[in-house]
PDB file of C-alpha atoms in Angstrom:
ATOM      1  CA  UNK A   7      25.149  -7.914  12.830  1.00 34.00           C
ATOM      2  CA  UNK A   8      23.614 -11.637  13.023  1.00 39.00           C
ATOM      3  CA  UNK A   9      19.786 -11.823  12.924  1.00 41.00           C
ATOM      4  CA  UNK A  10      19.718 -13.176  16.804  1.00 41.00           C
ATOM      5  CA  UNK A  11      21.753  -9.824  17.755  1.00 42.00           C
ATOM      6  CA  UNK A  12      19.624  -7.947  15.706  1.00 42.00           C
ATOM      7  CA  UNK A  13      16.415  -9.301  17.254  1.00 43.00           C
ATOM      8  CA  UNK A  14      18.149  -9.178  21.164  1.00 45.00           C
ATOM      9  CA  UNK A  15      18.530  -5.231  19.877  1.00 44.00           C
ATOM     10  CA  UNK A  16      14.936  -4.729  18.749  1.00 45.00           C
ATOM     11  CA  UNK A  17      13.676  -6.368  21.792  1.00 47.00           C
ATOM     12  CA  UNK A  18      15.734  -4.182  24.057  1.00 48.00           C
ATOM     13  CA  UNK A  19      14.604  -1.199  22.031  1.00 49.00           C
ATOM     14  CA  UNK A  20      10.886  -2.512  22.394  1.00 54.00           C
ATOM     15  CA  UNK A  21      11.113  -3.560  26.039  1.00 53.00           C
ATOM     16  CA  UNK A  22      12.484   0.182  26.500  1.00 53.00           C
ATOM     17  CA  UNK A  23       9.634   1.620  24.714  1.00 55.00           C
ATOM     18  CA  UNK A  24       6.745  -0.384  26.703  1.00 56.00           C
ATOM     19  CA  UNK A  25       8.163   1.114  29.998  1.00 52.00           C
ATOM     20  CA  UNK A  26       8.271   4.908  28.815  1.00 54.00           C
ATOM     21  CA  UNK A  27       4.770   4.138  27.158  1.00 52.00           C
ATOM     22  CA  UNK A  28       3.527   3.131  30.787  1.00 54.00           C
ATOM     23  CA  UNK A  29       5.513   5.346  33.015  1.00 51.00           C
ATOM     24  CA  UNK A  30       2.571   6.472  34.747  1.00 57.00           C
ATOM     25  CA  UNK A  31       2.007   3.773  36.278  1.00 67.00           C
ATOM     26  CA  UNK A  32       3.654   0.525  37.516  1.00 83.00           C
ATOM     27  CA  UNK A  33       3.583  -1.848  34.337  1.00 85.00           C
ATOM     28  CA  UNK A  34       3.835  -4.373  33.604  1.00 89.00           C
ATOM     29  CA  UNK A  35       2.101  -5.841  36.669  1.00 92.00           C
ATOM     30  CA  UNK A  36       0.833  -9.177  34.484  1.00 94.00           C
ATOM     31  CA  UNK A  37       2.072 -11.251  31.754  1.00 95.00           C
ATOM     32  CA  UNK A  38       1.991  -9.857  28.539  1.00 94.00           C
ATOM     33  CA  UNK A  39       0.098 -11.559  25.093  1.00 95.00           C
ATOM     34  CA  UNK A  40       1.817 -11.229  21.820  1.00 95.00           C
ATOM     35  CA  UNK A  41      -0.672 -11.824  19.068  1.00 95.00           C
ATOM     36  CA  UNK A  42       1.116 -13.468  15.965  1.00 94.00           C
ATOM     37  CA  UNK A  43      -1.450 -13.282  13.016  1.00 91.00           C
ATOM     38  CA  UNK A  44       0.151 -16.194  11.429  1.00 87.00           C
ATOM     39  CA  UNK A  45       0.805 -19.777  12.695  1.00 86.00           C
ATOM     40  CA  UNK A  46       3.362 -21.397  14.347  1.00 88.00           C
ATOM     41  CA  UNK A  47       6.431 -21.850  12.113  1.00 79.00           C
ATOM     42  CA  UNK A  48       6.095 -18.942   9.912  1.00 76.00           C
ATOM     43  CA  UNK A  49       9.020 -16.700   9.891  1.00 76.00           C
ATOM     44  CA  UNK A  50       6.864 -14.063  11.721  1.00 84.00           C
ATOM     45  CA  UNK A  51       6.276 -16.419  14.866  1.00 88.00           C
ATOM     46  CA  UNK A  52      10.036 -16.910  14.656  1.00 86.00           C
ATOM     47  CA  UNK A  53      10.709 -13.556  15.590  1.00 87.00           C
ATOM     48  CA  UNK A  54       8.160 -13.095  17.842  1.00 91.00           C
ATOM     49  CA  UNK A  55       9.361 -16.429  19.958  1.00 93.00           C
ATOM     50  CA  UNK A  56      12.895 -14.643  20.505  1.00 90.00           C
ATOM     51  CA  UNK A  57      11.528 -11.444  21.084  1.00 90.00           C
ATOM     52  CA  UNK A  58       9.256 -12.899  24.066  1.00 93.00           C
ATOM     53  CA  UNK A  59      12.305 -14.476  25.347  1.00 93.00           C
ATOM     54  CA  UNK A  60      14.532 -11.344  25.225  1.00 90.00           C
ATOM     55  CA  UNK A  61      11.814  -8.908  26.415  1.00 88.00           C
ATOM     56  CA  UNK A  62      10.435 -11.151  29.158  1.00 91.00           C
ATOM     57  CA  UNK A  63      13.975 -11.426  30.155  1.00 92.00           C
ATOM     58  CA  UNK A  64      14.672  -7.642  30.505  1.00 89.00           C
ATOM     59  CA  UNK A  65      11.324  -6.969  32.227  1.00 89.00           C
ATOM     60  CA  UNK A  66      11.424  -9.996  34.418  1.00 92.00           C
ATOM     61  CA  UNK A  67       7.970 -10.525  32.898  1.00 93.00           C
ATOM     62  CA  UNK A  68       6.417 -13.732  31.077  1.00 95.00           C
ATOM     63  CA  UNK A  69       5.655 -13.077  27.544  1.00 94.00           C
ATOM     64  CA  UNK A  70       2.909 -15.600  25.939  1.00 96.00           C
ATOM     65  CA  UNK A  71       2.757 -15.577  22.254  1.00 97.00           C
ATOM     66  CA  UNK A  72      -0.753 -16.297  20.991  1.00 97.00           C
ATOM     67  CA  UNK A  73      -1.058 -17.261  17.167  1.00 96.00           C
ATOM     68  CA  UNK A  74      -4.304 -16.401  15.556  1.00 94.00           C
ATOM     69  CA  UNK A  75      -3.873 -17.251  12.120  1.00 90.00           C
ATOM     70  CA  UNK A  76      -6.469 -16.554   9.264  1.00 85.00           C
ATOM     71  CA  UNK A  77      -7.193 -13.945   6.801  1.00 83.00           C
ATOM     72  CA  UNK A  78      -3.712 -12.759   5.632  1.00 80.00           C
ATOM     73  CA  UNK A  79      -3.217 -11.489   9.529  1.00 87.00           C
ATOM     74  CA  UNK A  80      -6.632 -10.102   9.620  1.00 90.00           C
ATOM     75  CA  UNK A  81      -8.279 -12.359  12.559  1.00 93.00           C
ATOM     76  CA  UNK A  82      -5.087 -11.583  14.623  1.00 93.00           C
ATOM     77  CA  UNK A  83      -4.996  -7.944  14.021  1.00 93.00           C
ATOM     78  CA  UNK A  84      -8.914  -7.600  14.441  1.00 95.00           C
ATOM     79  CA  UNK A  85      -8.682  -9.233  18.260  1.00 95.00           C
ATOM     80  CA  UNK A  86      -6.208  -7.114  19.022  1.00 94.00           C
ATOM     81  CA  UNK A  87      -7.810  -3.833  18.023  1.00 94.00           C
ATOM     82  CA  UNK A  88     -10.906  -5.276  20.139  1.00 95.00           C
ATOM     83  CA  UNK A  89      -8.660  -5.626  23.126  1.00 94.00           C
ATOM     84  CA  UNK A  90      -8.362  -3.369  26.440  1.00 93.00           C
ATOM     85  CA  UNK A  91      -6.004  -0.770  25.332  1.00 91.00           C
ATOM     86  CA  UNK A  92      -3.691  -1.111  28.570  1.00 90.00           C
ATOM     87  CA  UNK A  93      -0.676  -2.405  27.051  1.00 89.00           C
ATOM     88  CA  UNK A  94      -0.844  -5.936  27.950  1.00 92.00           C
ATOM     89  CA  UNK A  95      -2.178  -7.051  24.214  1.00 94.00           C
ATOM     90  CA  UNK A  96       0.760  -6.687  21.592  1.00 93.00           C
ATOM     91  CA  UNK A  97       0.309  -7.622  17.967  1.00 93.00           C
ATOM     92  CA  UNK A  98       3.705  -8.538  16.187  1.00 92.00           C
ATOM     93  CA  UNK A  99       2.995  -7.013  12.263  1.00 88.00           C
ATOM     94  CA  UNK A 100       4.167  -7.671   8.978  1.00 82.00           C
ATOM     95  CA  UNK A 101       3.354  -6.194   5.827  1.00 77.00           C
ATOM     96  CA  UNK A 102       0.036  -7.434   5.240  1.00 76.00           C
ATOM     97  CA  UNK A 103      -0.847  -5.686   8.303  1.00 85.00           C
ATOM     98  CA  UNK A 104      -1.203  -2.726   5.759  1.00 85.00           C
ATOM     99  CA  UNK A 105      -1.666  -4.454   2.672  1.00 79.00           C
ATOM    100  CA  UNK A 106      -4.944  -6.662   3.576  1.00 81.00           C
ATOM    101  CA  UNK A 107      -6.397  -3.523   5.061  1.00 84.00           C
ATOM    102  CA  UNK A 108      -5.623  -1.563   2.238  1.00 81.00           C
ATOM    103  CA  UNK A 109      -6.846  -4.390   0.070  1.00 78.00           C
ATOM    104  CA  UNK A 110     -10.825  -5.075   1.717  1.00 79.00           C
ATOM    105  CA  UNK A 111     -13.367  -3.113   2.205  1.00 79.00           C
ATOM    106  CA  UNK A 112     -14.073  -4.578   5.572  1.00 85.00           C
ATOM    107  CA  UNK A 113     -11.124  -6.091   7.119  1.00 88.00           C
ATOM    108  CA  UNK A 114     -12.203  -5.920  10.703  1.00 92.00           C
ATOM    109  CA  UNK A 115      -9.599  -3.283  11.815  1.00 93.00           C
ATOM    110  CA  UNK A 116      -7.875  -0.010  11.238  1.00 93.00           C
ATOM    111  CA  UNK A 117      -4.585   0.236  11.158  1.00 91.00           C
ATOM    112  CA  UNK A 118      -3.976   4.143  11.246  1.00 90.00           C
ATOM    113  CA  UNK A 119      -6.500   4.723  14.231  1.00 91.00           C
ATOM    114  CA  UNK A 120      -6.521   1.564  16.295  1.00 93.00           C
ATOM    115  CA  UNK A 121      -3.166   0.777  16.623  1.00 91.00           C
ATOM    116  CA  UNK A 122       0.442   2.771  17.862  1.00 88.00           C
ATOM    117  CA  UNK A 123       3.646   1.707  16.581  1.00 86.00           C
ATOM    118  CA  UNK A 124       5.965   0.808  19.631  1.00 84.00           C
ATOM    119  CA  UNK A 125       9.207  -0.360  17.515  1.00 82.00           C
ATOM    120  CA  UNK A 126      10.301  -1.655  14.524  1.00 82.00           C
ATOM    121  CA  UNK A 127      11.716  -5.033  14.732  1.00 82.00           C
ATOM    122  CA  UNK A 128      13.369  -6.348  10.717  1.00 77.00           C
ATOM    123  CA  UNK A 129      13.552  -5.866   7.453  1.00 79.00           C
ATOM    124  CA  UNK A 130      13.981  -8.382   4.711  1.00 83.00           C
ATOM    125  CA  UNK A 131      13.345  -9.625   1.143  1.00 90.00           C
ATOM    126  CA  UNK A 132      11.188 -12.450  -0.010  1.00 92.00           C
ATOM    127  CA  UNK A 133      12.386 -15.341  -1.577  1.00 96.00           C
ATOM    128  CA  UNK A 134      10.653 -16.651  -4.908  1.00 97.00           C
ATOM    129  CA  UNK A 135      10.481 -20.562  -4.224  1.00 98.00           C
ATOM    130  CA  UNK A 136       9.492 -23.732  -6.222  1.00 98.00           C
ATOM    131  CA  UNK A 137       8.620 -27.010  -5.715  1.00 98.00           C
ATOM    132  CA  UNK A 138      11.856 -29.011  -7.135  1.00 98.00           C
ATOM    133  CA  UNK A 139       9.988 -30.746  -9.509  1.00 98.00           C
ATOM    134  CA  UNK A 140       8.989 -27.901 -11.445  1.00 98.00           C
ATOM    135  CA  UNK A 141      10.785 -27.701 -14.542  1.00 98.00           C
ATOM    136  CA  UNK A 142      12.246 -24.169 -14.139  1.00 97.00           C
ATOM    137  CA  UNK A 143      15.744 -23.041 -12.553  1.00 97.00           C
ATOM    138  CA  UNK A 144      15.443 -19.459 -13.439  1.00 96.00           C
ATOM    139  CA  UNK A 145      12.609 -16.805 -13.394  1.00 96.00           C
ATOM    140  CA  UNK A 146      12.526 -16.681 -17.532  1.00 95.00           C
ATOM    141  CA  UNK A 147      12.033 -20.224 -17.210  1.00 97.00           C
ATOM    142  CA  UNK A 148       9.508 -20.244 -15.009  1.00 98.00           C
ATOM    143  CA  UNK A 149       7.603 -17.543 -16.676  1.00 97.00           C
ATOM    144  CA  UNK A 150       7.683 -19.272 -19.879  1.00 97.00           C
ATOM    145  CA  UNK A 151       6.458 -22.419 -18.330  1.00 98.00           C
ATOM    146  CA  UNK A 152       3.565 -20.487 -17.243  1.00 98.00           C
ATOM    147  CA  UNK A 153       3.042 -19.320 -20.828  1.00 97.00           C
ATOM    148  CA  UNK A 154       3.158 -22.580 -22.058  1.00 97.00           C
ATOM    149  CA  UNK A 155       0.603 -23.921 -19.239  1.00 96.00           C
ATOM    150  CA  UNK A 156      -1.658 -20.857 -18.430  1.00 97.00           C
ATOM    151  CA  UNK A 157      -3.898 -21.749 -15.570  1.00 97.00           C
ATOM    152  CA  UNK A 158      -2.191 -25.160 -14.636  1.00 97.00           C
ATOM    153  CA  UNK A 159       0.287 -23.578 -12.243  1.00 98.00           C
ATOM    154  CA  UNK A 160      -1.081 -22.538  -8.869  1.00 98.00           C
ATOM    155  CA  UNK A 161       0.715 -20.322  -6.185  1.00 98.00           C
ATOM    156  CA  UNK A 162      -0.047 -20.011  -2.262  1.00 97.00           C
ATOM    157  CA  UNK A 163       0.126 -16.760   0.081  1.00 93.00           C
ATOM    158  CA  UNK A 164      -0.409 -15.797   3.568  1.00 86.00           C
ATOM    159  CA  UNK A 165      -3.849 -14.819   2.703  1.00 85.00           C
ATOM    160  CA  UNK A 166      -5.579 -12.157   0.102  1.00 86.00           C
ATOM    161  CA  UNK A 167      -3.913  -9.056   0.258  1.00 84.00           C
ATOM    162  CA  UNK A 168      -0.915 -10.541   1.667  1.00 85.00           C
ATOM    163  CA  UNK A 169       2.662  -9.087   0.528  1.00 86.00           C
ATOM    164  CA  UNK A 170       3.084 -12.957  -0.617  1.00 89.00           C
ATOM    165  CA  UNK A 171      -0.291 -12.421  -2.516  1.00 91.00           C
ATOM    166  CA  UNK A 172       0.687  -9.129  -3.967  1.00 90.00           C
ATOM    167  CA  UNK A 173       4.217  -9.960  -5.266  1.00 91.00           C
ATOM    168  CA  UNK A 174       2.835 -12.561  -7.326  1.00 94.00           C
ATOM    169  CA  UNK A 175       0.230 -10.637  -8.521  1.00 94.00           C
ATOM    170  CA  UNK A 176       2.518  -7.874  -9.665  1.00 92.00           C
ATOM    171  CA  UNK A 177       4.308 -10.387 -11.536  1.00 94.00           C
ATOM    172  CA  UNK A 178       1.595 -11.619 -13.403  1.00 96.00           C
ATOM    173  CA  UNK A 179       0.746  -8.106 -14.653  1.00 94.00           C
ATOM    174  CA  UNK A 180       4.212  -7.792 -15.711  1.00 92.00           C
ATOM    175  CA  UNK A 181       4.705 -10.916 -17.449  1.00 94.00           C
ATOM    176  CA  UNK A 182       1.180 -11.682 -18.580  1.00 96.00           C
ATOM    177  CA  UNK A 183       1.543 -15.170 -17.147  1.00 97.00           C
ATOM    178  CA  UNK A 184      -1.814 -16.951 -15.649  1.00 98.00           C
ATOM    179  CA  UNK A 185      -1.033 -18.717 -12.383  1.00 98.00           C
ATOM    180  CA  UNK A 186      -3.952 -19.109 -10.062  1.00 98.00           C
ATOM    181  CA  UNK A 187      -3.867 -18.199  -6.452  1.00 98.00           C
ATOM    182  CA  UNK A 188      -4.356 -20.298  -3.128  1.00 97.00           C
ATOM    183  CA  UNK A 189      -4.965 -18.099  -0.479  1.00 94.00           C
ATOM    184  CA  UNK A 190      -3.728 -19.679   2.966  1.00 92.00           C
ATOM    185  CA  UNK A 191      -4.225 -18.907   6.832  1.00 84.00           C
ATOM    186  CA  UNK A 192      -0.262 -18.422   6.576  1.00 83.00           C
ATOM    187  CA  UNK A 193       2.709 -18.838   4.675  1.00 87.00           C
ATOM    188  CA  UNK A 194       3.502 -21.968   7.003  1.00 87.00           C
ATOM    189  CA  UNK A 195       0.702 -24.479   5.628  1.00 92.00           C
ATOM    190  CA  UNK A 196       1.024 -22.722   2.000  1.00 94.00           C
ATOM    191  CA  UNK A 197       4.922 -24.174   2.549  1.00 95.00           C
ATOM    192  CA  UNK A 198       3.789 -27.769   3.649  1.00 96.00           C
ATOM    193  CA  UNK A 199       1.669 -27.861   0.101  1.00 98.00           C
ATOM    194  CA  UNK A 200       4.201 -26.623  -1.874  1.00 98.00           C
ATOM    195  CA  UNK A 201       6.554 -29.424  -0.308  1.00 98.00           C
ATOM    196  CA  UNK A 202       3.996 -31.793  -1.441  1.00 97.00           C
ATOM    197  CA  UNK A 203       3.429 -30.686  -4.493  1.00 97.00           C
ATOM    198  CA  UNK A 204       0.012 -29.331  -4.116  1.00 98.00           C
ATOM    199  CA  UNK A 205       1.147 -26.064  -5.303  1.00 98.00           C
ATOM    200  CA  UNK A 206       4.147 -25.149  -7.368  1.00 98.00           C
ATOM    201  CA  UNK A 207       5.557 -21.509  -6.033  1.00 98.00           C
ATOM    202  CA  UNK A 208       5.436 -18.949  -3.007  1.00 97.00           C
ATOM    203  CA  UNK A 209       7.166 -16.201  -1.947  1.00 95.00           C
ATOM    204  CA  UNK A 210       8.420 -16.273   1.299  1.00 92.00           C
ATOM    205  CA  UNK A 211      10.876 -14.788   3.741  1.00 87.00           C
ATOM    206  CA  UNK A 212      14.362 -16.507   3.229  1.00 90.00           C
ATOM    207  CA  UNK A 213      14.859 -17.789   6.784  1.00 85.00           C
ATOM    208  CA  UNK A 214      11.682 -19.702   6.540  1.00 85.00           C
ATOM    209  CA  UNK A 215      12.646 -21.316   3.198  1.00 92.00           C
ATOM    210  CA  UNK A 216      16.311 -21.950   4.243  1.00 92.00           C
ATOM    211  CA  UNK A 217      16.084 -25.817   5.293  1.00 93.00           C
ATOM    212  CA  UNK A 218      14.260 -26.795   2.460  1.00 96.00           C
ATOM    213  CA  UNK A 219      16.696 -25.557   0.304  1.00 96.00           C
ATOM    214  CA  UNK A 220      19.056 -27.180   1.873  1.00 96.00           C
ATOM    215  CA  UNK A 221      17.576 -30.470   1.664  1.00 97.00           C
ATOM    216  CA  UNK A 222      16.935 -29.779  -2.009  1.00 97.00           C
ATOM    217  CA  UNK A 223      13.193 -29.953  -1.576  1.00 98.00           C
ATOM    218  CA  UNK A 224      12.720 -26.616  -2.794  1.00 98.00           C
ATOM    219  CA  UNK A 225      14.237 -24.373  -5.298  1.00 98.00           C
ATOM    220  CA  UNK A 226      14.880 -20.675  -5.152  1.00 98.00           C
ATOM    221  CA  UNK A 227      14.870 -18.634  -8.279  1.00 98.00           C
ATOM    222  CA  UNK A 228      14.864 -15.015  -7.404  1.00 97.00           C
ATOM    223  CA  UNK A 229      14.905 -12.708  -4.216  1.00 96.00           C
ATOM    224  CA  UNK A 230      12.704  -9.332  -4.108  1.00 92.00           C
ATOM    225  CA  UNK A 231      14.658  -6.315  -3.062  1.00 88.00           C
ATOM    226  CA  UNK A 232      16.965  -3.770  -4.907  1.00 91.00           C
ATOM    227  CA  UNK A 233      20.166  -6.085  -3.998  1.00 93.00           C
ATOM    228  CA  UNK A 234      20.935  -9.952  -3.418  1.00 95.00           C
ATOM    229  CA  UNK A 235      20.182 -10.986  -0.291  1.00 94.00           C
ATOM    230  CA  UNK A 236      23.365 -11.819   2.296  1.00 92.00           C
ATOM    231  CA  UNK A 237      21.919 -15.265   3.069  1.00 92.00           C
ATOM    232  CA  UNK A 238      21.148 -16.094  -0.554  1.00 95.00           C
ATOM    233  CA  UNK A 239      24.180 -14.392  -2.688  1.00 96.00           C
ATOM    234  CA  UNK A 240      24.123 -16.234  -5.482  1.00 96.00           C
ATOM    235  CA  UNK A 241      20.280 -15.687  -6.134  1.00 97.00           C
ATOM    236  CA  UNK A 242      19.308 -13.100  -8.417  1.00 97.00           C
ATOM    237  CA  UNK A 243      16.971 -10.269  -7.679  1.00 96.00           C
ATOM    238  CA  UNK A 244      14.073 -10.144  -9.734  1.00 91.00           C
ATOM    239  CA  UNK A 245      15.567  -7.252 -11.831  1.00 90.00           C
ATOM    240  CA  UNK A 246      18.420  -8.857 -12.522  1.00 92.00           C
ATOM    241  CA  UNK A 247      16.018 -11.619 -14.037  1.00 88.00           C
ATOM    242  CA  UNK A 248      14.217  -9.191 -15.718  1.00 78.00           C
ATOM    243  CA  UNK A 249      11.289  -9.516 -14.018  1.00 64.00           C
ATOM    244  CA  UNK A 250      11.001  -6.427 -11.479  1.00 55.00           C
TER     245      UNK A 250
END
């Protein structure tokens, strides 16, 4: 199933779930706001815009994507937690929704008690990518490079507590390397700095990195998950690289 077909199916399920959730009265009677807690251009944002179009068409109602980036997604989540619980403010979450809340003493929201799940959308691995100028073509070479230059290599994330952050902290703990964490308001601005060489590495969704891989501006060294990614079949997993 292609990504667009998968999202279309998810959008239909989400629209049906929303209609059932509001079956006691007319719904919707006005535009629905879909908050994305990451900046435009992020993988979550791309998914949100496809969903907004598909759901809007199926419900004959405008779905307005509202980007509220920052703090690993906590700013957007907090805003939705404080909104009226009337079904007109939705939040498209990703892994940081739970990891940021777990890692922070005061994230500003409670994922267990202030939100209700409506429908799952998509599941996919992350890609570990480096700037093309980084002299490493495998995870082993990257780890060796980091050990030769402790504290000199920087990696970006979508914010403290985000899955991008935790994935590389896990790598650090298992390999003993010293690389510096630089948190951003989302993975999109982190990618901009990666492309310019301000930082050397990130983990990001595969679709978000594909254009830059094709241009040769970034290099992918491994993917997370138990098996190789369909979009990058020649790229080993972290486990295959000996870094799981």
